[in-house]
Coordinates of C-alpha atoms in Angstrom, one line a residue:
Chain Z
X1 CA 101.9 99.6 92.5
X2 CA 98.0 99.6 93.2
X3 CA 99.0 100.2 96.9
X4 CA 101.1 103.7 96.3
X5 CA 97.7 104.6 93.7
X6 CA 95.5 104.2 97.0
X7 CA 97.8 105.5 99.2
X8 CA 98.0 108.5 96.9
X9 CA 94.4 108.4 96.1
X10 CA 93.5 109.0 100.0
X11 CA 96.3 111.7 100.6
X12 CA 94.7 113.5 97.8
X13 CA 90.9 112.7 99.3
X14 CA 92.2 113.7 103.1
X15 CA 93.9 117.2 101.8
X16 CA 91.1 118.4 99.6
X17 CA 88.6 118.0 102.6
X18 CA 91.4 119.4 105.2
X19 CA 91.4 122.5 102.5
X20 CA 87.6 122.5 102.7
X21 CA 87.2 122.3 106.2
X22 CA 88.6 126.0 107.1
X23 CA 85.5 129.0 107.7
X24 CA 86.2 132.5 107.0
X25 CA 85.6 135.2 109.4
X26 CA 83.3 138.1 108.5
X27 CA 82.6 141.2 109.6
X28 CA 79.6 142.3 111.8
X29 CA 79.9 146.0 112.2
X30 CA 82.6 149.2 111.4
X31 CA 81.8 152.7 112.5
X32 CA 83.6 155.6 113.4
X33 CA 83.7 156.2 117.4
X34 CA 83.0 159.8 117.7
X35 CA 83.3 159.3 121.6
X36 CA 86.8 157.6 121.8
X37 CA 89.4 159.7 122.5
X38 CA 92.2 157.5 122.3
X39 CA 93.7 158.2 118.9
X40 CA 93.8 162.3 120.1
X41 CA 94.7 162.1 123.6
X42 CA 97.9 159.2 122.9
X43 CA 98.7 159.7 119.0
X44 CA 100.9 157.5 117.7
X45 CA 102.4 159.0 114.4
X46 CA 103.9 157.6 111.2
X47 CA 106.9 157.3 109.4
X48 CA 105.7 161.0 107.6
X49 CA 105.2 162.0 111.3
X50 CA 101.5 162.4 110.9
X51 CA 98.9 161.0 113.3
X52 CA 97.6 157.6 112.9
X53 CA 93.9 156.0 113.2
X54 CA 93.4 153.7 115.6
X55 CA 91.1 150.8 114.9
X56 CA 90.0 148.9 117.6
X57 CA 89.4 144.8 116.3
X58 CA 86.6 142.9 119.1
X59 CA 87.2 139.6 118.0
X60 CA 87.3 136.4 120.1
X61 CA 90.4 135.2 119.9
X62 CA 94.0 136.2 121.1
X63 CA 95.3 134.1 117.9
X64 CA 95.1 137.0 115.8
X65 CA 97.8 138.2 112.8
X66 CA 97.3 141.8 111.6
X67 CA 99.1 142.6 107.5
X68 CA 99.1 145.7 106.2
X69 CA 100.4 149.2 106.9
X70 CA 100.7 148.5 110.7
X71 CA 102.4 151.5 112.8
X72 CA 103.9 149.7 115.7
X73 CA 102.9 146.1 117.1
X74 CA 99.1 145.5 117.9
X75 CA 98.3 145.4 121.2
X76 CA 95.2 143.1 122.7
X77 CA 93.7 145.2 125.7
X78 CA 90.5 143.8 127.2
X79 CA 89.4 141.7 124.4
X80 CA 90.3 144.2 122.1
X81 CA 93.0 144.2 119.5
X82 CA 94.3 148.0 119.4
X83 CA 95.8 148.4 115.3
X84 CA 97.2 151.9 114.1
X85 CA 97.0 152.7 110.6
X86 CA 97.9 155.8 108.4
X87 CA 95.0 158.0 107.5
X88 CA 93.6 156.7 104.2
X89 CA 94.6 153.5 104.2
X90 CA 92.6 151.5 102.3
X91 CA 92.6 147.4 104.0
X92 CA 93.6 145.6 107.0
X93 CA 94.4 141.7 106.2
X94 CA 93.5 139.9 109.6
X95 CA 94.2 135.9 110.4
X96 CA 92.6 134.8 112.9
X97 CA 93.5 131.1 114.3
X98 CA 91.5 128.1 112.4
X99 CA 89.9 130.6 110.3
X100 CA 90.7 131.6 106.6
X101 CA 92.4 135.4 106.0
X102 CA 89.8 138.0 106.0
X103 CA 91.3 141.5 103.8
X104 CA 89.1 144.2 105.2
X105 CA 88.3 147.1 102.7
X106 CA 87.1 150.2 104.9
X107 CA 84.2 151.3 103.4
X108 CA 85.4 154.9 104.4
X109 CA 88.7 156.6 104.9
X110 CA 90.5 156.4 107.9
X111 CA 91.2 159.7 109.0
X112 CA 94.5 160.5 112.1
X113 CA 93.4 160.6 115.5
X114 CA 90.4 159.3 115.0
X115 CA 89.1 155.7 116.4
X116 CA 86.8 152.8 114.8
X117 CA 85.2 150.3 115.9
X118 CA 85.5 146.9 114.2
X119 CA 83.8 143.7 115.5
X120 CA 84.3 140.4 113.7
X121 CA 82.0 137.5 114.1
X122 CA 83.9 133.8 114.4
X123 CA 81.6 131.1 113.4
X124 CA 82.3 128.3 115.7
X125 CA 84.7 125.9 114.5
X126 CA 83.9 122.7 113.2
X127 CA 85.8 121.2 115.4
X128 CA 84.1 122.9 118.5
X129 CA 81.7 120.2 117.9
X130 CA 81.6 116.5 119.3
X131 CA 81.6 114.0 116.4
X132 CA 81.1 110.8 116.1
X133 CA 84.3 108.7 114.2
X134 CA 83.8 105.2 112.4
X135 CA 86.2 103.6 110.8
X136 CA 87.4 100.6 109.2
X137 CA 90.5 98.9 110.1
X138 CA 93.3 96.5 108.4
X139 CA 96.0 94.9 110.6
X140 CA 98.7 94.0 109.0
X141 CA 101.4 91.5 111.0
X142 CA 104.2 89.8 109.7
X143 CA 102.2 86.6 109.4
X144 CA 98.7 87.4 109.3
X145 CA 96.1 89.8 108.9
X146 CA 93.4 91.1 110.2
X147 CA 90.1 93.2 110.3
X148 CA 88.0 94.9 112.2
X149 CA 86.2 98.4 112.9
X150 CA 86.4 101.1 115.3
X151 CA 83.8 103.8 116.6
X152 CA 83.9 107.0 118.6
X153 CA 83.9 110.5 119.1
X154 CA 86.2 113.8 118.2
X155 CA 86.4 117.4 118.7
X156 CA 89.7 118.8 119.4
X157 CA 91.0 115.7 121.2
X158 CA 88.6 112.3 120.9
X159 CA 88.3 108.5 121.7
X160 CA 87.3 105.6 119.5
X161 CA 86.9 101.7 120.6
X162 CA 88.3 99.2 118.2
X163 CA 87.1 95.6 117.6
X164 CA 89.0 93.7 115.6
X165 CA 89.1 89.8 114.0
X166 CA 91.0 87.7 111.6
X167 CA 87.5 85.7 112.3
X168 CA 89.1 82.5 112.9
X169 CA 88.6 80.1 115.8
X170 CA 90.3 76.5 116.9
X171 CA 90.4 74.7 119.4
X172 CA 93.9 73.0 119.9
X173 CA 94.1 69.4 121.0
X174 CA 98.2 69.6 121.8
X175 CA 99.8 72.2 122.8
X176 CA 103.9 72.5 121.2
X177 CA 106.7 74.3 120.7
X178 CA 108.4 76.2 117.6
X179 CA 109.8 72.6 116.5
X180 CA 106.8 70.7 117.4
X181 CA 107.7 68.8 120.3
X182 CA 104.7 68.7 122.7
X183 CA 104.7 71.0 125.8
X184 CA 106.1 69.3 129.2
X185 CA 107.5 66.4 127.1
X186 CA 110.4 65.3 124.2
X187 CA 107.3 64.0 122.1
X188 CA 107.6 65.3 118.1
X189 CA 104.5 66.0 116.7
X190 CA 103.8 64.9 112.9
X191 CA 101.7 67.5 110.9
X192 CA 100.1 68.4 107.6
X193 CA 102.0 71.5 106.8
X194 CA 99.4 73.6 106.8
X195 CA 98.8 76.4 109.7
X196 CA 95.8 78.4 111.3
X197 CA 96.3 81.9 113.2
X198 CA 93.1 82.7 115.4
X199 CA 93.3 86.9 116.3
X200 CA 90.7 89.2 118.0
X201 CA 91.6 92.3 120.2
X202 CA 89.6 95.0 121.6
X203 CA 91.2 98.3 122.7
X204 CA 90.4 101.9 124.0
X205 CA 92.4 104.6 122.3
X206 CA 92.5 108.7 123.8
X207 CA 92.9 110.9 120.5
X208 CA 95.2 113.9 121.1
X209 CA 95.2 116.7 119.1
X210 CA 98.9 118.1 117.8
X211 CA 98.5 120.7 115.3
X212 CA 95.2 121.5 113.2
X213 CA 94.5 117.9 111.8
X214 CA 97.1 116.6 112.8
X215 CA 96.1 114.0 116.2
X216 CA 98.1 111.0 118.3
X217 CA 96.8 108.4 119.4
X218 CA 96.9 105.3 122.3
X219 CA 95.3 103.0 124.1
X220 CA 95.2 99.9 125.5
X221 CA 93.1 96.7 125.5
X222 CA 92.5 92.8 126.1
X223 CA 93.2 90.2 123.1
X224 CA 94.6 87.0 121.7
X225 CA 96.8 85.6 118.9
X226 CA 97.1 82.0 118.3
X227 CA 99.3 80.3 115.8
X228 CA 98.3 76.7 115.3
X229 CA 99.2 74.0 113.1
X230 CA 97.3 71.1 111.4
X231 CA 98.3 67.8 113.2
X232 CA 98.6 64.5 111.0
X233 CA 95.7 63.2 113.0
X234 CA 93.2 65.9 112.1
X235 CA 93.5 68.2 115.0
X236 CA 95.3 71.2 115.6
X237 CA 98.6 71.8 117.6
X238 CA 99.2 75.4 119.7
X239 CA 102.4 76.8 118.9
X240 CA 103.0 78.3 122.1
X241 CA 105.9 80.4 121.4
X242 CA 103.9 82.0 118.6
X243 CA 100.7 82.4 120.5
X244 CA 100.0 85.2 123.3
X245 CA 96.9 86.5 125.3
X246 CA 97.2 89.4 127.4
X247 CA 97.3 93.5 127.7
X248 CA 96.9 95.0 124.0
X249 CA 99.0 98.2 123.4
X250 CA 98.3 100.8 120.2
X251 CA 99.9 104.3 119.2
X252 CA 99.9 105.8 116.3
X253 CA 98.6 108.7 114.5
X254 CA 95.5 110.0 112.9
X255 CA 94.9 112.5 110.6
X256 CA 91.1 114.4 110.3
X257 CA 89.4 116.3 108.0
X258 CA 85.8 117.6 108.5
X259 CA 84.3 114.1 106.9
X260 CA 87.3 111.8 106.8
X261 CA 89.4 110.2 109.1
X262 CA 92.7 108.3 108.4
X263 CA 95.5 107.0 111.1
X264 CA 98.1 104.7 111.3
X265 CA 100.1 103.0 113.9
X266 CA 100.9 100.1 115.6
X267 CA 99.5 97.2 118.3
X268 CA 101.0 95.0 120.4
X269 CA 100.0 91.9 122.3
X270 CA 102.3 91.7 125.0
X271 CA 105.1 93.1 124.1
X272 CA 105.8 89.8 121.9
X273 CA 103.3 90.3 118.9
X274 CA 103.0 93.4 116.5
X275 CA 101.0 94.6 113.9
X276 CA 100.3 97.9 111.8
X277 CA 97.1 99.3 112.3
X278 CA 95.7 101.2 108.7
X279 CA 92.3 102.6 109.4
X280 CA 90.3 104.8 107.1
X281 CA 86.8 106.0 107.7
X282 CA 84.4 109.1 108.3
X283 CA 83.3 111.3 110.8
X284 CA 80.2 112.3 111.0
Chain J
X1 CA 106.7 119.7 120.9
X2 CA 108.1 119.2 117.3
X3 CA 111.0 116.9 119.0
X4 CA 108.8 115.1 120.8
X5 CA 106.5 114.5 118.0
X6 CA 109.3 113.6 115.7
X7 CA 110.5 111.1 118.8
X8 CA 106.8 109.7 118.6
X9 CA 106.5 109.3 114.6
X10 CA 110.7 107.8 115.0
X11 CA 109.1 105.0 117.3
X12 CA 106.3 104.4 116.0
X13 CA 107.9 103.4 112.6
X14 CA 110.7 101.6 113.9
X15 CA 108.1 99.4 115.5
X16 CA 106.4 98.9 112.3
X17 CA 109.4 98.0 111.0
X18 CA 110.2 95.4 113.8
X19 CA 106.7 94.1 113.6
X20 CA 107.3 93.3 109.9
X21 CA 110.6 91.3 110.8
X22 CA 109.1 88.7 113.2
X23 CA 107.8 85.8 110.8
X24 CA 106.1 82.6 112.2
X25 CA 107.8 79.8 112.4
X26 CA 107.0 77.1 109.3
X27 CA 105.6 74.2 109.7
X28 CA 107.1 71.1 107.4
X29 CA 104.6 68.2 106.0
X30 CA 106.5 65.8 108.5
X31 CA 104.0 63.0 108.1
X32 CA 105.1 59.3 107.7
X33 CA 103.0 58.1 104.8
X34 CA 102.1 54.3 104.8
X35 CA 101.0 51.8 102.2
X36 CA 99.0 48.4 102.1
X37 CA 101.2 45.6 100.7
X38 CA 99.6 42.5 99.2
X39 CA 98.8 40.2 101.9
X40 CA 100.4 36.6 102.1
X41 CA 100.3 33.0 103.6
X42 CA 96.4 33.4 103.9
X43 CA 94.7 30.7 105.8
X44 CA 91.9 29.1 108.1
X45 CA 92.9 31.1 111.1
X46 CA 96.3 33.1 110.1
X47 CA 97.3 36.0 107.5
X48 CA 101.0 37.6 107.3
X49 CA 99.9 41.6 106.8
X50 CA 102.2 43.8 105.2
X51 CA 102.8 47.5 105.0
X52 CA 105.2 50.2 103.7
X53 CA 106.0 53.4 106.1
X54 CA 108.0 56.5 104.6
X55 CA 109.7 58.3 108.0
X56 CA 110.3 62.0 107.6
X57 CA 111.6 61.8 110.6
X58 CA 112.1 58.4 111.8
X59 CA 113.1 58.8 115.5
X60 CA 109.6 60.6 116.4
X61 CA 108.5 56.5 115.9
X62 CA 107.7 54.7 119.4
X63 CA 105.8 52.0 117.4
X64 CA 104.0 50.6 114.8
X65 CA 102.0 47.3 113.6
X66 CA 98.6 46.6 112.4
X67 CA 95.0 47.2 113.8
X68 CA 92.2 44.6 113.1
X69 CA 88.7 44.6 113.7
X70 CA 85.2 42.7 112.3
X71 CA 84.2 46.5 111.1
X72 CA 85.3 48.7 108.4
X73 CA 85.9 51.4 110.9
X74 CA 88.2 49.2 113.5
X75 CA 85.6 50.0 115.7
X76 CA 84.2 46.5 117.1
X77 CA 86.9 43.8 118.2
X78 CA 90.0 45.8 117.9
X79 CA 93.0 43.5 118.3
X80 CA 96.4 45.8 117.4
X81 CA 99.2 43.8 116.7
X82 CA 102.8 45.5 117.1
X83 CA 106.0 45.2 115.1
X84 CA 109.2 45.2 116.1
X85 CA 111.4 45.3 112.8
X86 CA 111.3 46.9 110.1
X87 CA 113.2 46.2 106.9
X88 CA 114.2 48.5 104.0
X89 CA 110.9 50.6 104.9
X90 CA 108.2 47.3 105.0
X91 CA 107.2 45.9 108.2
X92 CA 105.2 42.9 108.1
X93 CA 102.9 40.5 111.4
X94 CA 101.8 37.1 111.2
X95 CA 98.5 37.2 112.9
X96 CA 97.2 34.1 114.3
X97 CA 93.9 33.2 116.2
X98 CA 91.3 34.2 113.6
X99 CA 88.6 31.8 113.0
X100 CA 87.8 30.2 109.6
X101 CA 85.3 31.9 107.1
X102 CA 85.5 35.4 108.6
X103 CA 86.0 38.6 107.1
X104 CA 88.4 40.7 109.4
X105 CA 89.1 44.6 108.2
X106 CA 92.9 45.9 109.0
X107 CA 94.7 49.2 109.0
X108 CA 98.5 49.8 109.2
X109 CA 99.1 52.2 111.8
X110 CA 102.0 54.7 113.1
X111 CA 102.6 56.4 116.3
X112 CA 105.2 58.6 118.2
X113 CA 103.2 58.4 121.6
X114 CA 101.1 61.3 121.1
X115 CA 99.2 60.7 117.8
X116 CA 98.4 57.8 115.4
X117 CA 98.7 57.4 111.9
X118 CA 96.6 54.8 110.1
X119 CA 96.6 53.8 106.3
X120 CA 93.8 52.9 104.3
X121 CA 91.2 50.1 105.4
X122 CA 91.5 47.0 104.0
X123 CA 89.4 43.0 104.1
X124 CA 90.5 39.7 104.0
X125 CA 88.7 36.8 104.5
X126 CA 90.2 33.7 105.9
X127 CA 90.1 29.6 104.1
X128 CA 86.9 28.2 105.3
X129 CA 87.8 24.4 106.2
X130 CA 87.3 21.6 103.6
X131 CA 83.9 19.4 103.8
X132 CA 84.7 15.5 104.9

């Protein structure tokens, strides 16, 4: 129960700063272009069969919707988005790529044959710029846990280093199988009962970017994860079937806002051990 | 792109899951547990020692007996003294050779070739000899 309330309590944090993280587009300058012919020399006419204004849209991106009373389908020429619109119509809605909708009121009326300029000024993104990433992680394995952090950088597509612990450490005086006998011989061990795991990885991810906040990660690494058990004398007894050191593998997915960061995936250690990585932090 | 993300996310949860499945093995208490019994035949230079051993798992065993030293830690003039039978779970040695008026400390003691198990540390003190 308390895990769905903080599961629910970060989709809720993550898509409120997702919402917050679009810009809006403004406009930097509309005029009437006495010298631009276009609209008279190649009219393009309405339904009514009257002659259309042409506004001409400079705006920096080809990602560009036009709504509205369009007369045909808007054409990018040269950096410029050509729109025709009936005389006296009053807005042009425009959606532009990463930005939110801008609905353009012409401050005079259109008139046929006629051209305008319009030029629109993008703010750059937010994520045009190189951020640095920290967060904390949980790994959660069948049998153990454990912790760690990991740091780097995003803009579109990112990286991030990831340390992580279950801050244990042993040093094993026998080294055993699943039932206890002792490696290389038919010797049974006698223990307590009681077992210790020992984990610590340390991996470089590449962060993809696959649609707005939406990013994939993976990576690879170095790391270790020992099972051992007590021994009845008072040491402790590798279970080497349970126990691996080798090449770390991760994937998984992360989702990022303008401040927060959340992904989830999964890491093995040789093929043989897994875990689920939950990691939450900002980005600053 | 939307089936090869869908492939990704299909994977990446199915791996999840299979991480989730793949318990450590458990690890039983499997220790044999041993117990002092009162001592007998106490004299100038011999004791019969006597012990109680519970097996979990009694064919791990490749001996057992006592250990004796003049310390309470076994430490300084260890003599080990082994068994051969044991009877409804008590195993006893008469040890010989000990001089008269000493205090000797002893331990029961378990092995299966790799480890030892000892019990508690006990004293005794043999029959110093009458005055003529």
């Amino acid at each position: 129960m308390m895990f769905r309330k903080i599961v629910l309590a970060v989709a809720l944090i993550l898509g409120f700063s997702v919402m917050a993280s679009s810009q809006e587009v403004s406009v930097k300058s509309f005029e009437l272009n006495e010298t631009d012919m276009t609209a008279k020399v190649q009219p393009v006419h309405d339904l009514n069969g009257d002659a259309c204004a042409l506004v001409k849209v400079a705006v920096a991106s080809k990602r560009v919707q036009f709504k509205g009373t369009i007369v045909g389908i808007p054409e990018y020429i040269a950096g410029i988005w050509y729109v025709y619109l009936p005389e006296k119509t009053p807005r042009l809605t425009i959606s532009v790529d990463g930005y939110l909708p801008l609905v353009y009121e012409f401050e005079e009326e259109l008139e046929g044959k006629r051209a305008y300029d319009l030029v629109l000024h993008t703010p750059v993104l937010h994520s045009d710029y190189v951020k640095a990433m920290l967060m904390g992680t949980m790994s959660l394995g069948a049998s153990q846990n454990s912790y760690g952090v990991a740091l780097g950088f995003i803009r579109r597509n990112g990286g991030f280093i990831r340390l992580k612990s279950d801050f244990n450490d042993m040093e094993p005086a026998y080294f055993c199988d699943a039932q206890g006998v002792v490696s290389g011989s038919t010797e049974k061990l006698w223990f307590t009962g009681e077992h210790i795991t020992k984990r610590w990885a340390i991996t470089g991810c590449y962060v993809q970017n696959v649609k707005k906040a939406f990013h994939l990660y993976f990576g690879g690494g170095w790391g270790e994860r020992v099972l051992g058990w007590h021994t009845a004398d008072g040491k402790i007894a590798k279970v080497e079937s349970s126990s691996f050191k080798g090449i770390e593998l991760e994937a998984g997915m992360l989702i990022r806002s303008e401040a927060l960061a959340f992904s989830v995936g999964v890491q093995s250690n040789s093929f043989r051990y897994m875990e689920v990585n939950f990691s939450f932090g900002i980005v600053f | 792109m939307k089936h090869i993300l869908k492939f990704i996310l299909a994977s990446v949860l199915l791996l999840a899951v299979s991480a989730s499945c793949q318990k450590d093995p458990v690890v039983s208490d499997n220790r044999p547990e041993l117990m002092l019994m009162p001592t007998e035949n106490l004299g100038k230079t011999s004791i019969t020692l006597r012990a109680g051993v519970t097996f979990v798992d009694l064919s791990s065993v490749r001996s057992y007996g006592f250990i004796l030293g003049s310390d309470s830690n076994l430490e300084t003039n260890q003599m080990t003294v082994t068994v051969d039978q044991i009877r409804n779970g008590v195993y006893y040695a008469d040890v010989v050779g000990l001089e008269p008026g000493r205090t000797y400390f002893y331990a029961a003691f378990v092995t299966n070739g790799v480890q030892t198990v000892r019990s508690e540390v006990r004293a005794f003190t043999t029959l110093v000899p009458a005055q003529n």
